[in-house]
mmCIF file of C-alpha atoms and ligand atoms in Angstrom:
data_model
loop_
_atom_site.group_PDB
_atom_site.id
_atom_site.type_symbol
_atom_site.label_atom_id
_atom_site.label_comp_id
_atom_site.label_asym_id
_atom_site.label_seq_id
_atom_site.Cartn_x
_atom_site.Cartn_y
_atom_site.Cartn_z
ATOM 1 C CA MET A 5 -11.627 -0.516 22.779
ATOM 2 C CA LYS A 6 -8.463 1.474 23.235
ATOM 3 C CA THR A 7 -8.518 5.154 22.262
ATOM 4 C CA TYR A 8 -5.443 6.963 20.928
ATOM 5 C CA ARG A 9 -5.700 10.751 21.078
ATOM 6 C CA LEU A 10 -3.731 12.364 18.303
ATOM 7 C CA ALA A 11 -2.173 15.784 17.742
ATOM 8 C CA LEU A 12 -1.425 16.572 14.094
ATOM 9 C CA ILE A 13 1.467 18.976 13.685
ATOM 10 C CA GLY A 14 0.889 20.146 10.135
ATOM 11 C CA PHE A 15 -2.290 19.860 8.101
ATOM 12 C CA GLY A 16 -1.009 19.754 4.533
ATOM 13 C CA THR A 17 -1.273 16.922 2.028
ATOM 14 C CA VAL A 18 -0.382 14.165 4.501
ATOM 15 C CA GLY A 19 -2.445 15.440 7.427
ATOM 16 C CA GLN A 20 -5.442 15.803 5.152
ATOM 17 C CA GLY A 21 -4.916 12.367 3.577
ATOM 18 C CA PHE A 22 -4.703 10.821 7.043
ATOM 19 C CA SER A 23 -7.881 12.648 8.148
ATOM 20 C CA GLN A 24 -9.652 11.395 5.056
ATOM 21 C CA ILE A 25 -8.694 7.829 5.965
ATOM 22 C CA LEU A 26 -9.977 8.280 9.527
ATOM 23 C CA ARG A 27 -13.175 9.835 8.185
ATOM 24 C CA ASP A 28 -13.788 6.920 5.820
ATOM 25 C CA PHE A 29 -12.273 3.964 7.690
ATOM 26 C CA GLY A 30 -12.159 5.015 11.367
ATOM 27 C CA ALA A 31 -15.310 3.088 12.297
ATOM 28 C CA GLN A 32 -14.003 0.025 10.457
ATOM 29 C CA TYR A 33 -10.699 0.167 12.367
ATOM 30 C CA GLU A 34 -12.615 0.310 15.639
ATOM 31 C CA LYS A 35 -14.430 -2.893 14.670
ATOM 32 C CA ASP A 36 -11.465 -4.701 13.156
ATOM 33 C CA PHE A 37 -8.736 -3.738 15.615
ATOM 34 C CA GLY A 38 -10.454 -2.425 18.743
ATOM 35 C CA ALA A 39 -8.559 0.831 18.270
ATOM 36 C CA CYS A 40 -10.135 4.275 18.095
ATOM 37 C CA PHE A 41 -7.885 6.942 16.556
ATOM 38 C CA ARG A 42 -9.227 10.348 17.643
ATOM 39 C CA ILE A 43 -7.735 13.668 16.539
ATOM 40 C CA THR A 44 -7.863 16.110 19.450
ATOM 41 C CA ALA A 45 -5.464 18.782 18.174
ATOM 42 C CA VAL A 46 -4.270 20.206 14.873
ATOM 43 C CA SER A 47 -1.621 22.894 14.595
ATOM 44 C CA ASP A 48 -0.652 24.255 11.203
ATOM 45 C CA LEU A 49 1.451 27.354 10.577
ATOM 46 C CA GLN A 50 -0.767 28.580 7.745
ATOM 47 C CA LYS A 51 -4.185 27.066 8.382
ATOM 48 C CA GLY A 52 -4.434 27.739 12.117
ATOM 49 C CA SER A 53 -4.697 25.611 15.255
ATOM 50 C CA LEU A 54 -7.506 23.888 17.131
ATOM 51 C CA TYR A 55 -7.558 21.838 20.300
ATOM 52 C CA ASP A 56 -10.595 20.082 21.684
ATOM 53 C CA PRO A 57 -9.779 17.507 24.382
ATOM 54 C CA GLN A 58 -12.969 15.631 23.410
ATOM 55 C CA GLY A 59 -11.990 15.287 19.755
ATOM 56 C CA LEU A 60 -12.250 17.046 16.389
ATOM 57 C CA ASP A 61 -14.343 15.693 13.528
ATOM 58 C CA PRO A 62 -12.048 14.770 10.584
ATOM 59 C CA ALA A 63 -14.897 15.326 8.100
ATOM 60 C CA LEU A 64 -15.378 18.887 9.387
ATOM 61 C CA LEU A 65 -11.620 19.581 9.320
ATOM 62 C CA LEU A 66 -11.425 18.464 5.693
ATOM 63 C CA ARG A 67 -14.586 20.211 4.529
ATOM 64 C CA THR A 68 -13.513 23.460 6.132
ATOM 65 C CA VAL A 69 -10.002 23.411 4.699
ATOM 66 C CA GLU A 70 -11.313 22.483 1.269
ATOM 67 C CA THR A 71 -13.849 25.306 1.244
ATOM 68 C CA THR A 72 -11.998 28.092 3.103
ATOM 69 C CA GLY A 73 -8.311 27.089 2.911
ATOM 70 C CA SER A 74 -8.092 27.428 6.707
ATOM 71 C CA LEU A 75 -9.261 25.892 9.995
ATOM 72 C CA GLU A 76 -10.075 29.266 11.574
ATOM 73 C CA SER A 77 -13.845 29.099 11.183
ATOM 74 C CA ILE A 78 -14.163 25.921 13.290
ATOM 75 C CA SER A 79 -15.005 26.565 16.917
ATOM 76 C CA ALA A 80 -12.940 24.755 19.549
ATOM 77 C CA PRO A 81 -12.203 25.281 23.271
ATOM 78 C CA HIS A 82 -8.594 26.250 22.480
ATOM 79 C CA LYS A 83 -7.368 27.967 19.340
ATOM 80 C CA GLY A 84 -4.137 29.472 18.087
ATOM 81 C CA TRP A 85 -1.724 27.204 19.976
ATOM 82 C CA ASP A 86 1.614 26.875 18.226
ATOM 83 C CA ALA A 87 3.204 23.508 17.494
ATOM 84 C CA LEU A 88 5.256 23.246 20.693
ATOM 85 C CA LYS A 89 2.392 24.312 22.972
ATOM 86 C CA THR A 90 0.106 21.819 21.215
ATOM 87 C CA ILE A 91 2.676 19.059 21.625
ATOM 88 C CA ARG A 92 3.390 19.811 25.296
ATOM 89 C CA GLU A 93 -0.022 20.820 26.595
ATOM 90 C CA SER A 94 -2.619 18.888 24.608
ATOM 91 C CA ASN A 95 -3.918 15.555 25.869
ATOM 92 C CA ALA A 96 -2.509 13.657 22.863
ATOM 93 C CA ASP A 97 -1.080 10.186 23.395
ATOM 94 C CA VAL A 98 0.538 10.328 19.961
ATOM 95 C CA VAL A 99 1.969 13.280 18.051
ATOM 96 C CA ALA A 100 1.891 13.006 14.254
ATOM 97 C CA GLU A 101 4.831 15.167 13.133
ATOM 98 C CA LEU A 102 3.829 16.350 9.660
ATOM 99 C CA SER A 103 5.670 19.623 9.268
ATOM 100 C CA PHE A 104 7.706 20.306 6.131
ATOM 101 C CA THR A 105 10.848 18.273 5.448
ATOM 102 C CA ASP A 106 14.199 19.991 5.953
ATOM 103 C CA LEU A 107 17.060 17.662 5.102
ATOM 104 C CA LYS A 108 19.728 20.167 6.161
ATOM 105 C CA THR A 109 18.728 20.797 9.785
ATOM 106 C CA GLY A 110 15.800 18.428 10.381
ATOM 107 C CA GLU A 111 14.013 21.345 12.047
ATOM 108 C CA PRO A 112 11.454 22.171 13.252
ATOM 109 C CA ALA A 113 10.641 18.465 13.293
ATOM 110 C CA ILE A 114 13.533 17.402 15.564
ATOM 111 C CA SER A 115 12.424 19.905 18.216
ATOM 112 C CA HIS A 116 8.853 18.661 17.855
ATOM 113 C CA PHE A 117 10.028 15.070 18.364
ATOM 114 C CA LYS A 118 11.996 15.991 21.487
ATOM 115 C CA ALA A 119 9.137 17.974 23.022
ATOM 116 C CA ALA A 120 6.721 15.109 22.412
ATOM 117 C CA ILE A 121 9.029 12.413 23.752
ATOM 118 C CA GLN A 122 9.976 14.466 26.822
ATOM 119 C CA THR A 123 6.286 14.895 27.678
ATOM 120 C CA GLY A 124 5.688 11.138 27.351
ATOM 121 C CA LYS A 125 4.045 11.075 23.921
ATOM 122 C CA HIS A 126 4.634 8.612 21.123
ATOM 123 C CA VAL A 127 5.599 10.145 17.763
ATOM 124 C CA ILE A 128 4.715 9.052 14.248
ATOM 125 C CA THR A 129 5.974 10.806 11.151
ATOM 126 C CA THR A 130 6.325 10.742 7.393
ATOM 127 C CA ASN A 131 8.905 13.541 7.598
ATOM 128 C CA LYS A 132 12.290 12.446 6.266
ATOM 129 C CA GLY A 133 14.313 15.218 7.933
ATOM 130 C CA PRO A 134 14.378 13.946 11.529
ATOM 131 C CA VAL A 135 14.672 10.312 10.416
ATOM 132 C CA ALA A 136 17.587 10.857 8.028
ATOM 133 C CA LEU A 137 19.468 13.200 10.363
ATOM 134 C CA ALA A 138 18.702 12.079 13.908
ATOM 135 C CA TYR A 139 16.941 8.702 14.035
ATOM 136 C CA GLN A 140 19.341 7.010 16.452
ATOM 137 C CA GLU A 141 19.375 9.952 18.863
ATOM 138 C CA LEU A 142 15.574 10.304 18.785
ATOM 139 C CA ASN A 143 14.999 6.585 19.155
ATOM 140 C CA SER A 144 17.305 6.395 22.205
ATOM 141 C CA LEU A 145 15.506 9.365 23.744
ATOM 142 C CA ALA A 146 12.166 7.650 23.089
ATOM 143 C CA CYS A 147 13.436 4.435 24.744
ATOM 144 C CA GLN A 148 14.568 6.419 27.806
ATOM 145 C CA HIS A 149 11.098 7.934 28.120
ATOM 146 C CA GLY A 150 9.209 4.682 27.472
ATOM 147 C CA VAL A 151 7.586 5.810 24.218
ATOM 148 C CA THR A 152 7.957 4.744 20.595
ATOM 149 C CA ILE A 153 8.575 6.474 17.296
ATOM 150 C CA GLY A 154 7.028 5.295 14.023
ATOM 151 C CA VAL A 155 8.666 6.387 10.781
ATOM 152 C CA GLU A 156 7.316 3.985 8.141
ATOM 153 C CA GLY A 157 6.128 6.711 5.763
ATOM 154 C CA SER A 158 9.534 8.345 5.482
ATOM 155 C CA VAL A 159 10.456 5.874 2.704
ATOM 156 C CA MET A 160 7.975 4.720 0.005
ATOM 157 C CA SER A 161 5.015 6.334 1.819
ATOM 158 C CA GLY A 162 2.553 3.623 2.914
ATOM 159 C CA THR A 163 4.333 0.839 1.017
ATOM 160 C CA PRO A 164 5.950 -0.916 3.990
ATOM 161 C CA SER A 165 9.586 -0.837 2.960
ATOM 162 C CA LEU A 166 11.087 -0.130 6.375
ATOM 163 C CA ARG A 167 9.145 -2.797 8.254
ATOM 164 C CA MET A 168 9.884 -5.219 5.427
ATOM 165 C CA GLY A 169 13.550 -4.664 6.249
ATOM 166 C CA THR A 170 13.495 -4.292 10.019
ATOM 167 C CA GLU A 171 10.970 -7.020 10.767
ATOM 168 C CA MET A 172 11.024 -9.553 7.957
ATOM 169 C CA LEU A 173 14.482 -9.381 6.381
ATOM 170 C CA SER A 174 16.554 -8.411 9.402
ATOM 171 C CA ALA A 175 18.011 -11.916 9.764
ATOM 172 C CA ALA A 176 18.522 -12.526 6.041
ATOM 173 C CA ASP A 177 21.715 -10.404 5.864
ATOM 174 C CA ILE A 178 20.839 -7.476 3.620
ATOM 175 C CA THR A 179 23.882 -6.642 1.510
ATOM 176 C CA CYS A 180 22.427 -4.140 -0.951
ATOM 177 C CA ILE A 181 19.282 -2.027 -1.227
ATOM 178 C CA GLN A 182 18.503 -0.233 -4.476
ATOM 179 C CA GLY A 183 15.596 1.177 -6.353
ATOM 180 C CA ILE A 184 13.367 4.058 -7.290
ATOM 181 C CA VAL A 185 12.624 5.941 -4.089
ATOM 182 C CA ASN A 186 11.438 9.324 -5.343
ATOM 183 C CA GLY A 187 7.963 9.516 -6.865
ATOM 184 C CA THR A 188 8.268 13.036 -8.268
ATOM 185 C CA THR A 189 11.321 12.360 -10.418
ATOM 186 C CA ASN A 190 9.970 9.023 -11.584
ATOM 187 C CA TYR A 191 6.736 10.751 -12.555
ATOM 188 C CA ILE A 192 8.640 13.495 -14.410
ATOM 189 C CA LEU A 193 10.858 10.997 -16.253
ATOM 190 C CA SER A 194 7.835 8.871 -17.222
ATOM 191 C CA GLN A 195 5.958 11.931 -18.507
ATOM 192 C CA MET A 196 9.008 13.139 -20.465
ATOM 193 C CA ASP A 197 9.396 9.658 -21.929
ATOM 194 C CA ALA A 198 5.805 10.061 -23.170
ATOM 195 C CA GLY A 199 6.648 13.439 -24.750
ATOM 196 C CA ALA A 200 5.823 15.987 -22.017
ATOM 197 C CA ALA A 201 8.060 18.991 -21.283
ATOM 198 C CA TYR A 202 10.044 18.969 -18.014
ATOM 199 C CA ALA A 203 8.285 22.055 -16.559
ATOM 200 C CA ASP A 204 4.804 20.702 -17.300
ATOM 201 C CA ALA A 205 5.644 17.306 -15.811
ATOM 202 C CA LEU A 206 7.020 18.943 -12.646
ATOM 203 C CA ALA A 207 3.938 21.172 -12.323
ATOM 204 C CA GLU A 208 1.721 18.094 -12.622
ATOM 205 C CA ALA A 209 3.755 16.245 -9.967
ATOM 206 C CA GLN A 210 3.272 19.245 -7.657
ATOM 207 C CA ALA A 211 -0.468 19.397 -8.382
ATOM 208 C CA ARG A 212 -0.794 15.700 -7.547
ATOM 209 C CA GLY A 213 0.865 16.194 -4.157
ATOM 210 C CA TYR A 214 3.991 14.145 -4.942
ATOM 211 C CA ALA A 215 6.602 16.912 -4.801
ATOM 212 C CA GLU A 216 8.181 18.451 -1.719
ATOM 213 C CA ALA A 217 7.201 22.020 -0.771
ATOM 214 C CA ASP A 218 10.471 22.988 -2.470
ATOM 215 C CA PRO A 219 10.792 20.524 -5.387
ATOM 216 C CA THR A 220 14.542 21.179 -5.639
ATOM 217 C CA GLY A 221 14.818 18.473 -2.993
ATOM 218 C CA ASP A 222 13.234 16.002 -5.413
ATOM 219 C CA VAL A 223 14.835 16.913 -8.731
ATOM 220 C CA GLU A 224 18.364 17.362 -7.342
ATOM 221 C CA GLY A 225 18.213 13.972 -5.617
ATOM 222 C CA PHE A 226 18.290 15.181 -1.993
ATOM 223 C CA ASP A 227 14.981 13.495 -1.189
ATOM 224 C CA ALA A 228 16.208 10.173 -2.601
ATOM 225 C CA ALA A 229 19.537 10.602 -0.784
ATOM 226 C CA GLY A 230 17.655 11.116 2.496
ATOM 227 C CA LYS A 231 15.787 7.872 1.889
ATOM 228 C CA VAL A 232 19.011 6.015 1.087
ATOM 229 C CA VAL A 233 20.440 7.250 4.402
ATOM 230 C CA ILE A 234 17.290 6.109 6.242
ATOM 231 C CA LEU A 235 17.351 2.672 4.603
ATOM 232 C CA ALA A 236 21.052 2.213 5.354
ATOM 233 C CA ASN A 237 20.845 3.376 8.965
ATOM 234 C CA LEU A 238 17.677 1.517 9.902
ATOM 235 C CA LEU A 239 18.224 -1.668 7.919
ATOM 236 C CA MET A 240 21.993 -2.060 7.672
ATOM 237 C CA GLY A 241 23.045 -0.632 11.046
ATOM 238 C CA THR A 242 25.187 2.105 9.507
ATOM 239 C CA ARG A 243 25.579 5.723 10.635
ATOM 240 C CA LEU A 244 25.508 7.392 7.220
ATOM 241 C CA ARG A 245 25.028 11.137 6.838
ATOM 242 C CA MET A 246 23.585 12.965 3.849
ATOM 243 C CA ALA A 247 27.068 14.035 2.736
ATOM 244 C CA ASP A 248 28.123 10.369 2.468
ATOM 245 C CA VAL A 249 25.760 9.830 -0.470
ATOM 246 C CA ASP A 250 27.266 10.379 -3.914
ATOM 247 C CA ARG A 251 24.305 12.371 -5.265
ATOM 248 C CA GLN A 252 23.179 13.514 -8.690
ATOM 249 C CA GLY A 253 19.619 14.520 -9.604
ATOM 250 C CA ILE A 254 17.725 14.571 -12.901
ATOM 251 C CA THR A 255 18.123 18.258 -13.786
ATOM 252 C CA GLY A 256 21.082 17.498 -16.056
ATOM 253 C CA LEU A 257 18.975 15.186 -18.236
ATOM 254 C CA THR A 258 17.789 16.778 -21.474
ATOM 255 C CA VAL A 259 14.905 15.936 -23.779
ATOM 256 C CA GLU A 260 17.607 14.756 -26.182
ATOM 257 C CA ASP A 261 19.025 12.311 -23.580
ATOM 258 C CA ILE A 262 15.559 10.862 -23.121
ATOM 259 C CA ARG A 263 14.935 10.668 -26.871
ATOM 260 C CA GLN A 264 18.262 8.887 -27.453
ATOM 261 C CA ALA A 265 17.521 6.343 -24.733
ATOM 262 C CA LYS A 266 14.074 5.720 -26.181
ATOM 263 C CA GLN A 267 15.551 5.062 -29.630
ATOM 264 C CA LYS A 268 17.622 2.280 -28.055
ATOM 265 C CA ASN A 269 14.634 0.891 -26.091
ATOM 266 C CA GLU A 270 16.040 2.233 -22.850
ATOM 267 C CA ARG A 271 14.688 4.457 -20.074
ATOM 268 C CA TRP A 272 16.282 6.843 -17.586
ATOM 269 C CA LYS A 273 15.552 6.129 -13.935
ATOM 270 C CA LEU A 274 16.845 7.856 -10.788
ATOM 271 C CA ILE A 275 18.276 5.006 -8.735
ATOM 272 C CA GLY A 276 19.113 5.183 -5.041
ATOM 273 C CA ARG A 277 21.533 2.524 -3.864
ATOM 274 C CA VAL A 278 23.408 1.459 -0.761
ATOM 275 C CA GLU A 279 25.732 -1.502 -0.773
ATOM 276 C CA LYS A 280 28.027 -3.212 1.712
ATOM 277 C CA THR A 281 31.515 -3.579 0.188
ATOM 278 C CA SER A 282 34.826 -4.760 1.561
ATOM 279 C CA ALA A 283 35.797 -1.083 1.797
ATOM 280 C CA GLY A 284 32.666 -0.176 3.783
ATOM 281 C CA VAL A 285 29.219 0.987 2.797
ATOM 282 C CA LYS A 286 28.813 2.822 -0.530
ATOM 283 C CA ALA A 287 25.737 4.967 -1.113
ATOM 284 C CA SER A 288 24.614 6.833 -4.220
ATOM 285 C CA VAL A 289 21.703 8.474 -6.027
ATOM 286 C CA LYS A 290 22.182 8.756 -9.786
ATOM 287 C CA PRO A 291 20.228 8.642 -13.050
ATOM 288 C CA HIS A 292 20.788 5.311 -14.822
ATOM 289 C CA ARG A 293 19.861 4.325 -18.354
ATOM 290 C CA LEU A 294 18.184 0.907 -18.155
ATOM 291 C CA PRO A 295 16.951 -1.423 -20.894
ATOM 292 C CA GLU A 296 13.135 -1.425 -21.137
ATOM 293 C CA SER A 297 13.158 -5.094 -20.139
ATOM 294 C CA HIS A 298 14.793 -4.274 -16.773
ATOM 295 C CA PRO A 299 12.223 -4.630 -13.944
ATOM 296 C CA LEU A 300 12.923 -1.113 -12.630
ATOM 297 C CA ALA A 301 12.473 0.397 -16.127
ATOM 298 C CA GLN A 302 8.876 -0.778 -16.037
ATOM 299 C CA VAL A 303 8.054 1.066 -12.836
ATOM 300 C CA GLY A 304 6.358 4.265 -14.029
ATOM 301 C CA GLY A 305 4.667 7.351 -12.582
ATOM 302 C CA ALA A 306 4.935 8.031 -8.856
ATOM 303 C CA THR A 307 5.336 4.324 -8.127
ATOM 304 C CA ASN A 308 8.470 3.316 -6.204
ATOM 305 C CA ALA A 309 10.349 0.010 -6.170
ATOM 306 C CA ILE A 310 13.052 -1.335 -3.904
ATOM 307 C CA THR A 311 15.092 -4.489 -4.311
ATOM 308 C CA PHE A 312 16.678 -5.865 -1.139
ATOM 309 C CA THR A 313 19.577 -8.159 -1.942
ATOM 310 C CA THR A 314 20.048 -10.641 0.881
ATOM 311 C CA THR A 315 22.400 -13.546 1.540
ATOM 312 C CA LEU A 316 19.669 -15.951 2.611
ATOM 313 C CA LEU A 317 16.771 -15.100 0.260
ATOM 314 C CA GLY A 318 18.491 -13.557 -2.730
ATOM 315 C CA ASP A 319 16.598 -10.571 -4.154
ATOM 316 C CA VAL A 320 13.292 -9.465 -2.688
ATOM 317 C CA THR A 321 11.542 -6.634 -4.543
ATOM 318 C CA LEU A 322 8.767 -4.434 -3.237
ATOM 319 C CA ILE A 323 6.785 -2.212 -5.626
ATOM 320 C CA GLY A 324 4.122 0.277 -4.578
ATOM 321 C CA PRO A 325 3.101 3.896 -4.224
ATOM 322 C CA GLY A 326 5.884 6.177 -3.036
ATOM 323 C CA ALA A 327 4.049 9.467 -2.643
ATOM 324 C CA GLY A 328 0.592 11.001 -2.615
ATOM 325 C CA ARG A 329 -2.106 12.042 -0.182
ATOM 326 C CA LEU A 330 -3.740 8.742 0.773
ATOM 327 C CA ALA A 331 -0.659 6.572 0.267
ATOM 328 C CA THR A 332 1.352 8.721 2.676
ATOM 329 C CA GLY A 333 -1.550 9.226 5.078
ATOM 330 C CA TYR A 334 -1.880 5.448 5.267
ATOM 331 C CA ALA A 335 1.701 5.108 6.560
ATOM 332 C CA LEU A 336 0.520 6.833 9.756
ATOM 333 C CA VAL A 337 -2.184 4.192 10.159
ATOM 334 C CA GLU A 338 0.508 1.498 9.869
ATOM 335 C CA ASP A 339 2.539 3.162 12.620
ATOM 336 C CA LEU A 340 -0.541 3.499 14.819
ATOM 337 C CA LEU A 341 -1.484 -0.134 14.337
ATOM 338 C CA ALA A 342 2.084 -1.155 15.183
ATOM 339 C CA LEU A 343 1.837 0.877 18.395
ATOM 340 C CA HIS A 344 -1.560 -0.694 19.127
ATOM 341 C CA ARG A 345 -0.097 -4.181 18.689
ATOM 342 C CA ILE A 346 2.566 -3.561 21.307
ATOM 343 C CA SER A 347 0.585 -1.473 23.746
ATOM 344 C CA GLY A 348 -3.108 -1.906 23.338
ATOM 345 C CA GLU A 349 -4.420 -5.214 22.107
HETATM 346 N N1 HSE B 429 8.555 14.162 -2.681
HETATM 347 C C1 HSE B 429 8.587 12.793 -2.321
HETATM 348 C C2 HSE B 429 8.578 11.947 -3.578
HETATM 349 C C3 HSE B 429 7.409 12.476 -1.452
HETATM 350 O O1 HSE B 429 8.285 12.493 -4.646
HETATM 351 O O2 HSE B 429 8.865 10.758 -3.523
HETATM 352 C C4 HSE B 429 7.477 11.145 -0.773
HETATM 353 O O3 HSE B 429 8.561 11.057 0.092
#
C-alpha cells in the first residue's frame, strides 16, 4: 500500500466534493489500487486551516463545514496556517490547488504551484487560471524538481478530455477541437429554452455549484476561452494566450433570440473552438444557433461535449459532466491515480 499525504488549498465546492469521494470510496481505492489518499492539511481563506501530520478525517471535515460553515471547531496539532505555510511546511506529498480561478493573473494559484514544486511536492488542480496562463512554465519547473502536475479537471471537470487528447489522440493529428465547455452557460441556455428567466437560471446554476465565484467569467465567455487556451496549448502544442481567443459570451442573447430560434427548431449554444488553419491557429468562443438535430444542440444542462477532429480517426466526441461538486472532485482522483501509476504501483 502506498500512502499519498495531501494538502488541500481551498475547501470550497471542489475540496468538499473530493473529500466526499474519499469518505465514500477511499477504502475501495485502497483495495482496488493499493493507494491510500490521506488528507493531512486543509487551508481555506474563509473556513480556516488545520494540519495534522497523522491525517484528518474527511467525514469530520465535511460534517463540520456543513453544520458550522467553518473548520475552526475541529481540533488539530496545527491551526491557522496560511496557504503558503501549509504548502511549504506540511508533510504533504501532493498539494491540491483549489483556490479560486483568476484568469487575468493566475494568482494566488501560480504562487501556490511554485511553492509546492520548489519544496518537492506534486500538484494537482482543477483551477483553470494557472493552467491557461502558465502551464508550460509550471510544467518545466515541475520537471526540473522531479515532480508532476495534474490538471485534468481544468477542462470538463472529471470527464477526461485532456488525457483523451494527450494520451489517446496525440498521434492522430488533432486539427480542430470544438464543443460546449462551460456548464453554467449551457445550463442557463437550456433553462431559458424551457421558459426560465435568465436571472433565475443563473441563480440556479450558482446554487448547484456550476458557476465560478464571480459568474461574469462564465456568462461573458472567459471561462470557456480559458479552456480553449488549455486545450490548444496542451493538445495542439500552441502557445495561445487568453487575448488570442475571439470571445463573446451569452449576455447579449435575449429571450426573444431564444424564442425565435425555438420557432425554427434551433437552439443557441456557446461553442468554444480552436482550429489549425494555413494561417495559423484560430480560436474562438461564440454563441451559435444550431439545428435541434445537431449533436451539440442535444447536449443540455451542465453537460459538456467536445469533438476532436483528427486526421487519422476523423471525429471523436466526448460527452460528460463539465461542472459540479462530485464531477470536479473526481478529476483530482484521476490525477492521483495517474501519479500512482507512474510512481507507486
Ligand atoms: N464554471 C465552470 C463551468 C466550472 O460552468 O463550466 C467548471 O470549469
